[in-house]
Short mmCIF file of C-alpha atoms and ligand atoms in Angstrom, two decimals:
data_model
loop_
_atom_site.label_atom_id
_atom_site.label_comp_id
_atom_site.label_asym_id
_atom_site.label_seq_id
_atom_site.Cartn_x
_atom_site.Cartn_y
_atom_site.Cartn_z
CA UNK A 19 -42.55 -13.29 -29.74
CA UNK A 20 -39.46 -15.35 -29.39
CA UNK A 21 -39.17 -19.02 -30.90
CA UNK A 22 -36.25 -20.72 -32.58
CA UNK A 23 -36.13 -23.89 -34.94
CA UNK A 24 -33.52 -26.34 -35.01
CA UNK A 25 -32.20 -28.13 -38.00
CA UNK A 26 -29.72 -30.49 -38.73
CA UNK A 27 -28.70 -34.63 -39.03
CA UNK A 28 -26.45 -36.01 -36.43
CA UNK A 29 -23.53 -36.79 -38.75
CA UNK A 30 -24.82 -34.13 -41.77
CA UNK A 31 -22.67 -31.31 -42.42
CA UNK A 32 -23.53 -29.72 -38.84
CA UNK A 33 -26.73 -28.16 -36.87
CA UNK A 34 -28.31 -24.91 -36.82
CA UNK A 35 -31.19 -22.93 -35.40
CA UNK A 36 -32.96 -20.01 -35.85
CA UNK A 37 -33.80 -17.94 -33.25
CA UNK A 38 -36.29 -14.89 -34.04
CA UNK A 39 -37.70 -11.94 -31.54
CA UNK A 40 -34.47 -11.41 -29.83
CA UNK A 41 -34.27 -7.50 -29.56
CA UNK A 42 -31.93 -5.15 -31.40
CA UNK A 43 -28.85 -3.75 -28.86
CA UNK A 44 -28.28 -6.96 -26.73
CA UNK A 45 -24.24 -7.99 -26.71
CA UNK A 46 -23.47 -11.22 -28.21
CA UNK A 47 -20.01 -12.76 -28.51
CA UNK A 48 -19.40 -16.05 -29.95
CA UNK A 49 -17.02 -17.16 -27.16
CA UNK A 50 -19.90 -16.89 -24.38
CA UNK A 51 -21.99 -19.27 -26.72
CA UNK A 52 -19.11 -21.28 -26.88
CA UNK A 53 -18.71 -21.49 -23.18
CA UNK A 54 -21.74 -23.22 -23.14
CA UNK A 55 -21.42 -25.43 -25.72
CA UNK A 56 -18.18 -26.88 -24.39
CA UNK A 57 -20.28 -27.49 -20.92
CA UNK A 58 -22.71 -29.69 -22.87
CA UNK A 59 -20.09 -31.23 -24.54
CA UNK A 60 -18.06 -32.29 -21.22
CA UNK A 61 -19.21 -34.68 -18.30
CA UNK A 62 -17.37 -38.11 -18.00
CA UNK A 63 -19.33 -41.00 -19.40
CA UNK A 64 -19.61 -39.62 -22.92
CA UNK A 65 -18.45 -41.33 -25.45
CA UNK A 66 -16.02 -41.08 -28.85
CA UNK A 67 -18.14 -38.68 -30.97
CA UNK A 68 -17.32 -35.81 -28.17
CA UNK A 69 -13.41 -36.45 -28.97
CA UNK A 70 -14.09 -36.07 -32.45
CA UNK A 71 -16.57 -32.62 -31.86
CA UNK A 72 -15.18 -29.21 -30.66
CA UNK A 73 -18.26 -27.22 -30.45
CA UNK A 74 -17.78 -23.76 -32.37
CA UNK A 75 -20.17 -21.72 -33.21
CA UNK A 76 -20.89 -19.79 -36.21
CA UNK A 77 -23.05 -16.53 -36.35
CA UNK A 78 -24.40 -16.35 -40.02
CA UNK A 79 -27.27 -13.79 -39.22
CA UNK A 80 -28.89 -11.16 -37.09
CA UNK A 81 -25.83 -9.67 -35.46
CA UNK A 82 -23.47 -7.11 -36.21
CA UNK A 83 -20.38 -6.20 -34.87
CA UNK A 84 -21.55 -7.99 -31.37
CA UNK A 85 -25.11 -6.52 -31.34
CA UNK A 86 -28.29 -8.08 -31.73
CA UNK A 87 -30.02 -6.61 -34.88
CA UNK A 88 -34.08 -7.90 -34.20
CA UNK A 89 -33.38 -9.91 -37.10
CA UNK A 90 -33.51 -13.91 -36.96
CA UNK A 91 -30.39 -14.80 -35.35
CA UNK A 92 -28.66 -17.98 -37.22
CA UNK A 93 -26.61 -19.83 -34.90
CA UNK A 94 -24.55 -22.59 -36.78
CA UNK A 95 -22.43 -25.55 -35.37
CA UNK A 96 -20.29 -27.63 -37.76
CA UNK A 97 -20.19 -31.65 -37.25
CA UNK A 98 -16.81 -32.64 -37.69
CA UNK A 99 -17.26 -36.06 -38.16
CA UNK A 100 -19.32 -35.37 -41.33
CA UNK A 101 -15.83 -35.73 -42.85
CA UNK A 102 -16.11 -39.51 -41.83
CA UNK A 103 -19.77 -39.76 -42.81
CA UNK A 104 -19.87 -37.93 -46.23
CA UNK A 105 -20.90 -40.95 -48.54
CA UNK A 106 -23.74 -42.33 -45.95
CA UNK A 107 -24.92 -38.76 -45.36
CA UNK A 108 -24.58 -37.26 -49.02
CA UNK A 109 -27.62 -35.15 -50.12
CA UNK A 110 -26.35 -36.73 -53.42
CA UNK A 111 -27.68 -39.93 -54.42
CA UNK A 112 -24.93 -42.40 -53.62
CA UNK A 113 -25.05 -46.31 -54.09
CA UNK A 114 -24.29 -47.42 -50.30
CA UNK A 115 -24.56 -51.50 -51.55
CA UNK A 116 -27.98 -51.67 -49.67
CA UNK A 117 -26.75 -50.84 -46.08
CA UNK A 118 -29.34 -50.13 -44.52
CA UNK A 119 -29.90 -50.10 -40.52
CA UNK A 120 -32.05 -52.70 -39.88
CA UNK A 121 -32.42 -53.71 -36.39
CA UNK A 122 -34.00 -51.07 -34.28
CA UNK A 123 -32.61 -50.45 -30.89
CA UNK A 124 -35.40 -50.41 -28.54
CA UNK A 125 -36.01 -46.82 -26.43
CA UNK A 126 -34.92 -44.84 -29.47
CA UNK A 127 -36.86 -43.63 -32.17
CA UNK A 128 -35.66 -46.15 -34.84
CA UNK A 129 -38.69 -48.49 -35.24
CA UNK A 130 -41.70 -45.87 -34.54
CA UNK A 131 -40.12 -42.92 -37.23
CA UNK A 132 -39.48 -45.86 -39.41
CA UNK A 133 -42.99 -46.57 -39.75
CA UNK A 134 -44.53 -43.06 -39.89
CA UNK A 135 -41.95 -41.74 -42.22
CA UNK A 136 -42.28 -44.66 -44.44
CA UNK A 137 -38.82 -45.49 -44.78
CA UNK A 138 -36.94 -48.72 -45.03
CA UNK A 139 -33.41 -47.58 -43.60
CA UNK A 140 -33.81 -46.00 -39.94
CA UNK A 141 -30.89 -44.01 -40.18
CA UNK A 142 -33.12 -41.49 -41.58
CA UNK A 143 -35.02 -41.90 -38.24
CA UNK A 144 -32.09 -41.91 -36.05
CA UNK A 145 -30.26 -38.94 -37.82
CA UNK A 146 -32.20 -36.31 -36.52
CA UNK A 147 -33.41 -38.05 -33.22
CA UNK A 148 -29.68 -37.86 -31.94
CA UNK A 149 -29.04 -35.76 -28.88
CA UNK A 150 -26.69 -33.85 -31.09
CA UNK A 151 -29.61 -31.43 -32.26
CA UNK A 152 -28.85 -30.27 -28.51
CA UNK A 153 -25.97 -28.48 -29.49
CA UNK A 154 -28.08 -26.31 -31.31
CA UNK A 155 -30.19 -25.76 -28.51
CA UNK A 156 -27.58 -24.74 -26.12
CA UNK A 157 -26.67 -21.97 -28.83
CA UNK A 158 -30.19 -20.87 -28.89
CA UNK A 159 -30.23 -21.21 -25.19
CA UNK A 160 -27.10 -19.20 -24.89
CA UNK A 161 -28.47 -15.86 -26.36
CA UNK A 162 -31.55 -15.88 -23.92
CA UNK A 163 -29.18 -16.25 -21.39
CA UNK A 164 -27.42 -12.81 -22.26
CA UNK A 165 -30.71 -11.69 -22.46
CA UNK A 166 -31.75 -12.71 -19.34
CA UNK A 167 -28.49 -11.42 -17.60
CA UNK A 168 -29.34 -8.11 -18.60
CA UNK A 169 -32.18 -8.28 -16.16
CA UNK A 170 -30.34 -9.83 -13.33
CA UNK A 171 -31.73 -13.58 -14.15
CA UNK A 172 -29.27 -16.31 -13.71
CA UNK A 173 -29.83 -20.09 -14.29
CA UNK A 174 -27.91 -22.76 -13.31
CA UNK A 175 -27.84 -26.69 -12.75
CA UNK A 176 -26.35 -29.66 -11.16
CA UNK A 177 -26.77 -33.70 -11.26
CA UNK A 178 -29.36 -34.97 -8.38
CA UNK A 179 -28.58 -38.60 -9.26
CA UNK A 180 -26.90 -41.33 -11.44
CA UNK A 181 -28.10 -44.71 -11.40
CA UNK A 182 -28.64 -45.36 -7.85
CA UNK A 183 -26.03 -43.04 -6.64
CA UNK A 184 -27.31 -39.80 -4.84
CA UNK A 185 -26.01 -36.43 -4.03
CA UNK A 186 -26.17 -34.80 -0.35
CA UNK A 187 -26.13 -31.09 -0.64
CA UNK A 188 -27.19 -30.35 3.49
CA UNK A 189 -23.67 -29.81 3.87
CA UNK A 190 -22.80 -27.55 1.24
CA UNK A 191 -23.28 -24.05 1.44
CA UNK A 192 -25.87 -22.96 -0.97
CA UNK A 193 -23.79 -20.18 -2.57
CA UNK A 194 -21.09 -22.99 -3.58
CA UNK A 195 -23.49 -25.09 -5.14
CA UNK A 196 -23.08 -23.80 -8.54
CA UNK A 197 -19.02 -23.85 -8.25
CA UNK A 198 -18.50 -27.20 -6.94
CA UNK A 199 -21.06 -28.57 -9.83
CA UNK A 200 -19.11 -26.66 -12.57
CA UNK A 201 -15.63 -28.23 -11.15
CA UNK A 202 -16.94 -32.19 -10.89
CA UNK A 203 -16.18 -34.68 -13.71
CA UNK A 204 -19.83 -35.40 -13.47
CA UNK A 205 -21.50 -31.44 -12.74
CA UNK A 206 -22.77 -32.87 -9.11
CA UNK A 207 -21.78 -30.49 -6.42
CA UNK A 208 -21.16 -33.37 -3.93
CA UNK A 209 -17.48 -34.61 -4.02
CA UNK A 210 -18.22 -38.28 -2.35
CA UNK A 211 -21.72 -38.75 -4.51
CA UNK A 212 -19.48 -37.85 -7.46
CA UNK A 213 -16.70 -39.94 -7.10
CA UNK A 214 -19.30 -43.26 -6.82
CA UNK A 215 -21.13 -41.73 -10.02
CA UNK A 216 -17.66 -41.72 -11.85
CA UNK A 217 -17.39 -45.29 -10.02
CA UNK A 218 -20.90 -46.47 -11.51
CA UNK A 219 -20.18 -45.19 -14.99
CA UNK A 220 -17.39 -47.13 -15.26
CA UNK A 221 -19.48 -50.00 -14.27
CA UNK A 222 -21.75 -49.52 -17.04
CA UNK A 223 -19.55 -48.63 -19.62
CA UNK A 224 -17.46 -52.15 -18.81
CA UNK A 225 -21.04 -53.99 -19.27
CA UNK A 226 -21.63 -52.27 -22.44
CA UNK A 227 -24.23 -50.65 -20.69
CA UNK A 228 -25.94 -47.12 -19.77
CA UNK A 229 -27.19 -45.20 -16.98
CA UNK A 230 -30.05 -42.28 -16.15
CA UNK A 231 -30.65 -40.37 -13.68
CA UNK A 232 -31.65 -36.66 -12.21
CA UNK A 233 -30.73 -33.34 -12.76
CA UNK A 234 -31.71 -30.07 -11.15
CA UNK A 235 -31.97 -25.93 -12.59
CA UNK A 236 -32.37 -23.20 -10.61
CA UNK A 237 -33.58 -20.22 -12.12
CA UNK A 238 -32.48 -16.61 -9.89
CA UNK A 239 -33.69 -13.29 -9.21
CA UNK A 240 -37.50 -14.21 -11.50
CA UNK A 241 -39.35 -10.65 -11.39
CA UNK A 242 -42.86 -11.66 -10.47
CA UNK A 243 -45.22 -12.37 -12.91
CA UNK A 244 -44.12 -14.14 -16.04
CA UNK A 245 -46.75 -16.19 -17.19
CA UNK A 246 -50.33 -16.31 -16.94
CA UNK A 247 -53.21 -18.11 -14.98
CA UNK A 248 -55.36 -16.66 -17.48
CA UNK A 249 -55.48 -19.54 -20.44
CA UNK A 250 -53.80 -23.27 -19.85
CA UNK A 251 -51.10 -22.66 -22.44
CA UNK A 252 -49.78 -19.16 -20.96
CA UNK A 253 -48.93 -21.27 -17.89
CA UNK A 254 -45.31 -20.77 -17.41
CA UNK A 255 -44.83 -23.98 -15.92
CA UNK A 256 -46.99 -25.60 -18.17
CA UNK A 257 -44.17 -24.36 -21.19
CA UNK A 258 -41.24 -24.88 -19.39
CA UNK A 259 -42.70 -28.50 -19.10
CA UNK A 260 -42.90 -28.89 -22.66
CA UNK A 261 -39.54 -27.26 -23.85
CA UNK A 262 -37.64 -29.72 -21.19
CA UNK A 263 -39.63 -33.35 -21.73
CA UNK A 264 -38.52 -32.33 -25.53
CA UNK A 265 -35.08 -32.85 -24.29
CA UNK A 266 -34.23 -35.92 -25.74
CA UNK A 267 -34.42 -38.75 -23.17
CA UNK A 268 -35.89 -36.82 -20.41
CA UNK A 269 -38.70 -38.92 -19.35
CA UNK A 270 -40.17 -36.93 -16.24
CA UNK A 271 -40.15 -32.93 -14.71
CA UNK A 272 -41.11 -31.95 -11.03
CA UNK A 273 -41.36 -29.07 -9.90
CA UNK A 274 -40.32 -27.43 -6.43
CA UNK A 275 -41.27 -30.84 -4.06
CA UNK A 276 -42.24 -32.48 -7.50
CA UNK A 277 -43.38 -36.15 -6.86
CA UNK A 278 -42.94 -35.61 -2.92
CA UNK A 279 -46.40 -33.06 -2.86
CA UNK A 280 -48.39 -36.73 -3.17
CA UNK A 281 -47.35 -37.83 0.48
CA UNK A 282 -47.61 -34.89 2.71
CA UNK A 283 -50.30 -32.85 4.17
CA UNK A 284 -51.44 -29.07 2.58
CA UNK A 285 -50.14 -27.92 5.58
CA UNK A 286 -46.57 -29.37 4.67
CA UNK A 287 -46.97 -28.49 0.76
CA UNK A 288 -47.37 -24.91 0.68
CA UNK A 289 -44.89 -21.65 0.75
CA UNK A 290 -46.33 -19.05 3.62
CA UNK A 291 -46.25 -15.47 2.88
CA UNK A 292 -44.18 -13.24 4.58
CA UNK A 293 -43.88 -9.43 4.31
CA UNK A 294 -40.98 -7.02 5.04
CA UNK A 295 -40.42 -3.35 3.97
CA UNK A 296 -36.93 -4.51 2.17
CA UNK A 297 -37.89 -7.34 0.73
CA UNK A 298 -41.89 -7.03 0.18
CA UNK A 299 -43.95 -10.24 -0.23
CA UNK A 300 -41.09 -13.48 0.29
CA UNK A 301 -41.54 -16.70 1.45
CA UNK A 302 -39.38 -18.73 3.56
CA UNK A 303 -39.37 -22.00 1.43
CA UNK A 304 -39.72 -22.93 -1.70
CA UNK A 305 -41.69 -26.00 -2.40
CA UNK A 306 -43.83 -24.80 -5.03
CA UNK A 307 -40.36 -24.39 -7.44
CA UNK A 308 -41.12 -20.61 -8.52
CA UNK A 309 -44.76 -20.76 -9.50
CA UNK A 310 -47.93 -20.70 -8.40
CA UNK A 311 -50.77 -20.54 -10.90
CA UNK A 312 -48.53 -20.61 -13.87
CA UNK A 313 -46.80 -17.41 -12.93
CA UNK A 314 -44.09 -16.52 -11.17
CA UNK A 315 -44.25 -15.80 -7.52
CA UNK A 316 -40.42 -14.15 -7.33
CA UNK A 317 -38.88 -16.84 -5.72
CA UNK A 318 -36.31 -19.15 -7.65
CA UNK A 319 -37.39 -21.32 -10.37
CA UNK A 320 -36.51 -24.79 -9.28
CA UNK A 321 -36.99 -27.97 -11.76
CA UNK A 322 -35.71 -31.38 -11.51
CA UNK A 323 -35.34 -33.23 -14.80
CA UNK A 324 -35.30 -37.58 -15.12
CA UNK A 325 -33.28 -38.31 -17.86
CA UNK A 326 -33.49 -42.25 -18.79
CA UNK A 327 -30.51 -44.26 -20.13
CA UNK A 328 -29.35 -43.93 -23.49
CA UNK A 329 -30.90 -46.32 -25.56
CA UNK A 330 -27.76 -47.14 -27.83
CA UNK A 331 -26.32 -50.12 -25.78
CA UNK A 332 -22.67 -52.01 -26.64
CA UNK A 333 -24.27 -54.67 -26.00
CA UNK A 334 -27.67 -54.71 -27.22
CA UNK A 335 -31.38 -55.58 -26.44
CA UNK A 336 -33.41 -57.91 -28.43
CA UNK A 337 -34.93 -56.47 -31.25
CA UNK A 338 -36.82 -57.99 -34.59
CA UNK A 339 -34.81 -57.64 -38.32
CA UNK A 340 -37.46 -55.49 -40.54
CA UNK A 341 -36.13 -58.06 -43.26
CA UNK A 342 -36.47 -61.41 -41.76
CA UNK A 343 -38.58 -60.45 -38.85
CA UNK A 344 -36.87 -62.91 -37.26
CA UNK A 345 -35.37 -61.97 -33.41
CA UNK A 346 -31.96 -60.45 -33.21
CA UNK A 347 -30.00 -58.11 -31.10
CA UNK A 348 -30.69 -54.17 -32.01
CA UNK A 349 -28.08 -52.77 -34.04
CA UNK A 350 -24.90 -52.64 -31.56
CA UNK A 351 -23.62 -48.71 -32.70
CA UNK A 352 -21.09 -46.40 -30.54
CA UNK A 353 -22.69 -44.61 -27.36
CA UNK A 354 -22.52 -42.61 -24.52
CA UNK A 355 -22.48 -44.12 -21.37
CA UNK A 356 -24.21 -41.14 -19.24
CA UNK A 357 -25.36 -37.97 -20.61
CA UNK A 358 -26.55 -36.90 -17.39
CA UNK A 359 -24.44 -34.18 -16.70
CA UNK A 360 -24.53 -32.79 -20.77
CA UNK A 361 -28.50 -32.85 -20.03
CA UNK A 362 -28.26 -30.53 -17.14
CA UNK A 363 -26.44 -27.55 -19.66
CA UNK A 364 -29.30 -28.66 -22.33
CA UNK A 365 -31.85 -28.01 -19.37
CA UNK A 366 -30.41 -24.55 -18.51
CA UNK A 367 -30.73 -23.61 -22.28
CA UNK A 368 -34.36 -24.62 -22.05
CA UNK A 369 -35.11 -22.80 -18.93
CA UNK A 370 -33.20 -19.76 -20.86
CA UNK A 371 -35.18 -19.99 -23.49
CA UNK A 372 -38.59 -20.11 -21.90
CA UNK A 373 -37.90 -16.93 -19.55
CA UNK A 374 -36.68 -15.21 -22.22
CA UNK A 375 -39.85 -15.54 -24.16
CA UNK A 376 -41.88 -14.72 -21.38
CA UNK A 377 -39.79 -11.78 -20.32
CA UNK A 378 -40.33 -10.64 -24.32
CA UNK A 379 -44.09 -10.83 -23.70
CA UNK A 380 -44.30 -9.45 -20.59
CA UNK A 381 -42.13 -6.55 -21.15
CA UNK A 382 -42.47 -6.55 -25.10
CA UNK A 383 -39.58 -3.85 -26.66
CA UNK A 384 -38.19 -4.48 -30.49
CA UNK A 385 -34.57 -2.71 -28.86
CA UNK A 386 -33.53 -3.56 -25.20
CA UNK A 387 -33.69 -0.14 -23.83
CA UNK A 388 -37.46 -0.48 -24.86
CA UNK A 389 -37.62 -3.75 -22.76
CA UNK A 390 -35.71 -2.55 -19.73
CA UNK A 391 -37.50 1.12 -19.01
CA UNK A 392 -40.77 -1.22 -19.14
CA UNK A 393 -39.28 -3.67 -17.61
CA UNK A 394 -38.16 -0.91 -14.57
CA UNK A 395 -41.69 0.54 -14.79
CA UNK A 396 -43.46 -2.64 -13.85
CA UNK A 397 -40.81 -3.09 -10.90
CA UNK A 398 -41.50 0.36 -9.53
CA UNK A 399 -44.97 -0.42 -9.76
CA UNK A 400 -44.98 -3.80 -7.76
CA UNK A 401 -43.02 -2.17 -5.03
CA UNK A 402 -45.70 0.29 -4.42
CA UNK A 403 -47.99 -3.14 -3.80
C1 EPS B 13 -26.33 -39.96 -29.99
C2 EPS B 13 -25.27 -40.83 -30.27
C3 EPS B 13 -23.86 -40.41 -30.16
C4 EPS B 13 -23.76 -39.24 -29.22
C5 EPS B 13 -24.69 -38.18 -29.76
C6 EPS B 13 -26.09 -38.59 -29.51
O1 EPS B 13 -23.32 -39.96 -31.38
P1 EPS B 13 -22.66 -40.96 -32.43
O2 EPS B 13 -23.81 -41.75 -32.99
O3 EPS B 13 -22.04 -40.06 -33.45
O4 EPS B 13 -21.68 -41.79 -31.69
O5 EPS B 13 -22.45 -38.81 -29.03
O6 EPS B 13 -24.48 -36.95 -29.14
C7 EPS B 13 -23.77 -36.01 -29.82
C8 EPS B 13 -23.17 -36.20 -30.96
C9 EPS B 13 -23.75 -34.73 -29.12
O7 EPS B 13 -23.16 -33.77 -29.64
O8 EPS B 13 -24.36 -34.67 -28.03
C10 EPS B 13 -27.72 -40.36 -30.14
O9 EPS B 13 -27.98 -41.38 -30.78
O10 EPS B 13 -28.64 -39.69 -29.62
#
């Protein structure tokens, strides 16, 4: 079984996870995991943190000499700005003169974790609520990826939609898709969409102010099968649900046709079945996104992801001081303008991450040449279908 936890404070020393069931023999480098991480890190709109942050990351278990081992895998990413946060974030006990955060910015965690946790200063809240636990995640995500590559899966994404602005893709050609999103300042494939999202940003970020929006992953060349119809939380699209609403600020996830299946006809919803001797079973769309029944069908696992905007505001909402209770403006703190583009490389990582573990069930195999002769078994005998 693969899984993976995530620790680590915003501004502590840095983040890590732990990522266990990844076979022995699969090729890890810390530059491809670094590839990634400087994805998530890029995408204009972010703010001053991400010129203080180089993403590196550390391997501190479960590979040697740039092989997977079947040990946990610890994947470690320093903070550098814990150099500028050392006091306020010492596991020491250090008199800060009683500042405390006090004025909880509404959307974010603050005021909720303050009163579950019990504590009086939601920076112990915010600290691990941060986005920056991402970084982490895209680590994680990463390794399933090289996984995944091993068996011909590929995942990819690109930004639907900022604020009000929206991409047109009937023009491009599908097999540039992926190129044009990896060369725009704000990962949308669309060159016109993207300069009015740059435009828009700009907008916000002179008001103080943030912006949402849509992104997309696309999943390629899904063997058949992964996931089950058999028990509700074996459905694959079910877990792929969970792992991206966890992404922090995503507040909604369609797949295929996603919201649109509520205003058309069955006739207009569904993806016919076609046969041909090359190809086998295929169908000619793809509305359902890659599933049907919580497995996969072999066509392309497509997911859109709503991300809303960032809750830190310049200028801040009103908000209530825990001390006076009297009516202020939330804390007014340093933010990111759009993370829409970062969220689409966090999105890949959870897609990653969810194939891999159901390519690890499905195919099982402590080494990878264990997982690949039964993953080659089960191939040979679908074709036979
Ligand atoms: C975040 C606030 C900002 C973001 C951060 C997420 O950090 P800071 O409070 O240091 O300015 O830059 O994201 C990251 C650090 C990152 O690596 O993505 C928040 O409150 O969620």
């Amino acid at each position: 079984m693969i899984r993976f936890s995530t620790a680590g404070e915003s501004h502590g020393q840095g983040v890590l996870a732990i990522l266990e069931g990844i076979p022995s023999g699969l090729n890890i480098n810390t530059e491809d995991i670094d590839v990634d991480l400087a994805r998530r890190q890029k995408g204009y709109g972010r703010g001053q943190r991400m010129k203080i942050e180089t993403d590196h990351v550390t391997i501190i278990s479960g590979v040697r000499h740039a092989r997977t081992l079947g040990s946990p895998i610890t994947l470690y990413i320093a903070n550098k700005d814990w150099e500028n946060w050392r006091s306020i974030m010492s596991p020491i006990s250090v008199d800060l003169d009683g500042k405390c955060l006090l004025k909880p910015r509404p959307g974010h965690a603050d005021l909720a974790g303050l009163m579950k946790y019990g504590v009086s200063d939601f920076r112990d809240i915010l600290e691990r609520a941060s986005a920056r636990e991402t970084a982490a995640r895209v680590a994680v995500g990463a390794v399933c990826r090289e996984l995944l590559k091993e068996f011909g899966i590929s995942i990819y994404s690109y930004v639907e939609q900022i604020g009000k602005v929206t991409a047109k893709l009937s023009g491009i050609p599908k097999d540039k898709i992926r190129h044009e999103a990896e060369m725009s300042f704000v990962r949308c494939p669309d060159k016109t969409a993207s300069k009015k999202m740059i435009q828009i940003i700009k907008k916000a970020m002179s008001k103080g102010d943030t912006l949402g929006g849509k992104i997309r992953v696309i999943a390629e060349n899904i063997p058949v099968g992964l996931g089950s119809h058999t028990q509700w939380d074996m459905k694959l699209d079910g877990r792929l649900a969970q792992s991206l609403m966890a992404v922090q600020a995503v507040k909604a996830v369609e797949f295929g046709m996603g919201t649109q299946f509520a205003g058309v006809f069955g006739s207009d919803a569904h993806d016919e079945i076609f046969y041909s001797k090359n190809k086998s079973f295929y169908r000619k769309t793809n509305r359902a996104g890659g599933t049907e029944g919580g497995i996969t069908n072999g066509e392309n696992i497509e997911i859109s992801c709503t991300m809303k905007p960032i809750p830190s505001l310049v200028r801040p909402l009103r908000s209530v001081n825990l001390g006076s209770k009297k009516m202020e403006k939330a804390e007014a703190v340093r933010s990111d303008a759009c993370a829409v583009p970062a969220c689409g490389v966090v999105a890949e990582a959870a897609v990653a991450f969810e194939l891999a573990k159901a390519m690890r069930e499905k195919f099982g195999g402590d080494c990878m040449e264990d997982m690949k002769n039964n993953f080659n078994l089960y191939i040979e005998r679908i074709k036979r279908i």
